[in-house]
PDB file of C-alpha atoms in Angstrom:
ATOM      1  CA  UNK A 217      -2.871  12.662 -15.615  1.00 54.00           C
ATOM      2  CA  UNK A 218       0.711  11.904 -16.498  1.00 66.00           C
ATOM      3  CA  UNK A 219       3.465  10.438 -14.374  1.00 70.00           C
ATOM      4  CA  UNK A 220       5.225  13.805 -14.413  1.00 67.00           C
ATOM      5  CA  UNK A 221       2.210  15.500 -12.850  1.00 67.00           C
ATOM      6  CA  UNK A 222       2.071  12.847 -10.119  1.00 71.00           C
ATOM      7  CA  UNK A 223       5.776  13.318  -9.430  1.00 65.00           C
ATOM      8  CA  UNK A 224       5.408  17.110  -9.240  1.00 66.00           C
ATOM      9  CA  UNK A 225       2.512  17.111  -6.783  1.00 68.00           C
ATOM     10  CA  UNK A 226       3.679  18.842  -3.621  1.00 60.00           C
ATOM     11  CA  UNK A 227       0.820  17.627  -1.468  1.00 66.00           C
ATOM     12  CA  UNK A 228       0.823  14.305   0.295  1.00 85.00           C
ATOM     13  CA  UNK A 229       0.119  11.141  -1.667  1.00 88.00           C
ATOM     14  CA  UNK A 230      -1.517   8.008  -0.302  1.00 91.00           C
ATOM     15  CA  UNK A 231      -0.340   4.759  -1.844  1.00 92.00           C
ATOM     16  CA  UNK A 232      -2.056   1.389  -1.608  1.00 90.00           C
ATOM     17  CA  UNK A 233      -5.586   0.259  -2.300  1.00 93.00           C
ATOM     18  CA  UNK A 234      -6.833  -0.057   1.286  1.00 94.00           C
ATOM     19  CA  UNK A 235      -5.511   3.379   2.203  1.00 96.00           C
ATOM     20  CA  UNK A 236      -6.804   4.875  -1.060  1.00 96.00           C
ATOM     21  CA  UNK A 237     -10.325   3.554  -0.430  1.00 97.00           C
ATOM     22  CA  UNK A 238     -10.231   4.878   3.133  1.00 97.00           C
ATOM     23  CA  UNK A 239      -9.050   8.317   1.964  1.00 96.00           C
ATOM     24  CA  UNK A 240     -11.823   8.528  -0.633  1.00 97.00           C
ATOM     25  CA  UNK A 241     -14.525   7.516   1.860  1.00 96.00           C
ATOM     26  CA  UNK A 242     -13.213   9.982   4.476  1.00 96.00           C
ATOM     27  CA  UNK A 243     -13.181  12.896   2.010  1.00 95.00           C
ATOM     28  CA  UNK A 244      -9.394  13.298   1.909  1.00 95.00           C
ATOM     29  CA  UNK A 245      -8.952  12.534  -1.796  1.00 95.00           C
ATOM     30  CA  UNK A 246      -8.559  15.272  -4.372  1.00 93.00           C
ATOM     31  CA  UNK A 247      -7.754  12.915  -7.258  1.00 93.00           C
ATOM     32  CA  UNK A 248      -7.177   9.201  -7.708  1.00 95.00           C
ATOM     33  CA  UNK A 249      -4.613   7.701 -10.067  1.00 94.00           C
ATOM     34  CA  UNK A 250      -5.097   4.086 -11.186  1.00 95.00           C
ATOM     35  CA  UNK A 251      -2.590   1.909 -13.027  1.00 95.00           C
ATOM     36  CA  UNK A 252      -4.196   0.309 -16.087  1.00 95.00           C
ATOM     37  CA  UNK A 253      -2.109  -2.852 -15.757  1.00 96.00           C
ATOM     38  CA  UNK A 254      -3.274  -3.526 -12.179  1.00 95.00           C
ATOM     39  CA  UNK A 255      -5.768  -6.270 -11.349  1.00 93.00           C
ATOM     40  CA  UNK A 256      -9.225  -5.249 -12.574  1.00 93.00           C
ATOM     41  CA  UNK A 257     -10.801  -6.612  -9.391  1.00 91.00           C
ATOM     42  CA  UNK A 258      -8.885  -3.961  -7.432  1.00 88.00           C
ATOM     43  CA  UNK A 259      -9.114  -1.053  -9.833  1.00 92.00           C
ATOM     44  CA  UNK A 260     -12.834  -1.435 -10.527  1.00 95.00           C
ATOM     45  CA  UNK A 261     -13.626  -1.112  -6.824  1.00 96.00           C
ATOM     46  CA  UNK A 262     -11.470   2.014  -6.509  1.00 97.00           C
ATOM     47  CA  UNK A 263     -12.999   3.649  -9.588  1.00 96.00           C
ATOM     48  CA  UNK A 264     -16.523   2.796  -8.375  1.00 97.00           C
ATOM     49  CA  UNK A 265     -15.946   4.270  -4.902  1.00 97.00           C
ATOM     50  CA  UNK A 266     -14.292   7.347  -6.414  1.00 97.00           C
ATOM     51  CA  UNK A 267     -17.318   7.862  -8.679  1.00 97.00           C
ATOM     52  CA  UNK A 268     -19.722   7.439  -5.760  1.00 97.00           C
ATOM     53  CA  UNK A 269     -17.852  10.157  -3.835  1.00 98.00           C
ATOM     54  CA  UNK A 270     -17.434  12.457  -6.860  1.00 97.00           C
ATOM     55  CA  UNK A 271     -13.648  12.178  -6.810  1.00 97.00           C
ATOM     56  CA  UNK A 272     -12.048  12.387 -10.268  1.00 96.00           C
ATOM     57  CA  UNK A 273      -9.863   9.454 -11.242  1.00 95.00           C
ATOM     58  CA  UNK A 274      -7.325   9.046 -13.993  1.00 94.00           C
ATOM     59  CA  UNK A 275      -5.478   6.102 -15.506  1.00 94.00           C
ATOM     60  CA  UNK A 276      -1.778   5.674 -16.182  1.00 94.00           C
ATOM     61  CA  UNK A 277      -0.206   2.735 -18.016  1.00 94.00           C
ATOM     62  CA  UNK A 278       2.128   1.101 -15.523  1.00 94.00           C
ATOM     63  CA  UNK A 279       2.079   0.067 -11.862  1.00 95.00           C
ATOM     64  CA  UNK A 280       5.864  -0.034 -11.890  1.00 95.00           C
ATOM     65  CA  UNK A 281       6.209   3.506 -13.212  1.00 93.00           C
ATOM     66  CA  UNK A 282       3.496   4.836 -10.880  1.00 92.00           C
ATOM     67  CA  UNK A 283       5.319   3.360  -7.894  1.00 91.00           C
ATOM     68  CA  UNK A 284       8.595   4.824  -9.129  1.00 91.00           C
ATOM     69  CA  UNK A 285       7.240   8.383  -9.435  1.00 88.00           C
ATOM     70  CA  UNK A 286       5.745   8.028  -5.941  1.00 87.00           C
ATOM     71  CA  UNK A 287       9.177   7.178  -4.567  1.00 87.00           C
ATOM     72  CA  UNK A 288       8.655   3.499  -3.770  1.00 89.00           C
ATOM     73  CA  UNK A 289      10.581   0.503  -5.096  1.00 93.00           C
ATOM     74  CA  UNK A 290       7.493  -1.566  -5.948  1.00 95.00           C
ATOM     75  CA  UNK A 291       4.539  -1.049  -8.238  1.00 94.00           C
ATOM     76  CA  UNK A 292       1.524   0.931  -7.122  1.00 94.00           C
ATOM     77  CA  UNK A 293      -1.956   0.008  -8.343  1.00 95.00           C
ATOM     78  CA  UNK A 294      -3.679   3.094  -6.942  1.00 95.00           C
ATOM     79  CA  UNK A 295      -2.602   6.446  -5.521  1.00 93.00           C
ATOM     80  CA  UNK A 296      -4.550   9.325  -3.998  1.00 93.00           C
ATOM     81  CA  UNK A 297      -3.492  12.933  -4.129  1.00 90.00           C
ATOM     82  CA  UNK A 298      -4.729  14.459  -0.892  1.00 89.00           C
ATOM     83  CA  UNK A 299      -6.701  17.680  -0.714  1.00 81.00           C
TER      84      UNK A 299
END
């Protein structure tokens, strides 16, 4: 998934690892986007939980750019696109 696709998504996005994990576990996640340059300790847990709940996940290169396309001024390690 590219940054442009994330930016164009009209549905609600959930930003932040704790909220992303909660959304996945509660069945609200359609897709998960993970920044490759984020801490592996964080991203490995998100990818594992997404796999366990059969939610597809994709990687992008930069936390900074992911945060920017989500409309926040800081980097984002993980983002969920809601169903």
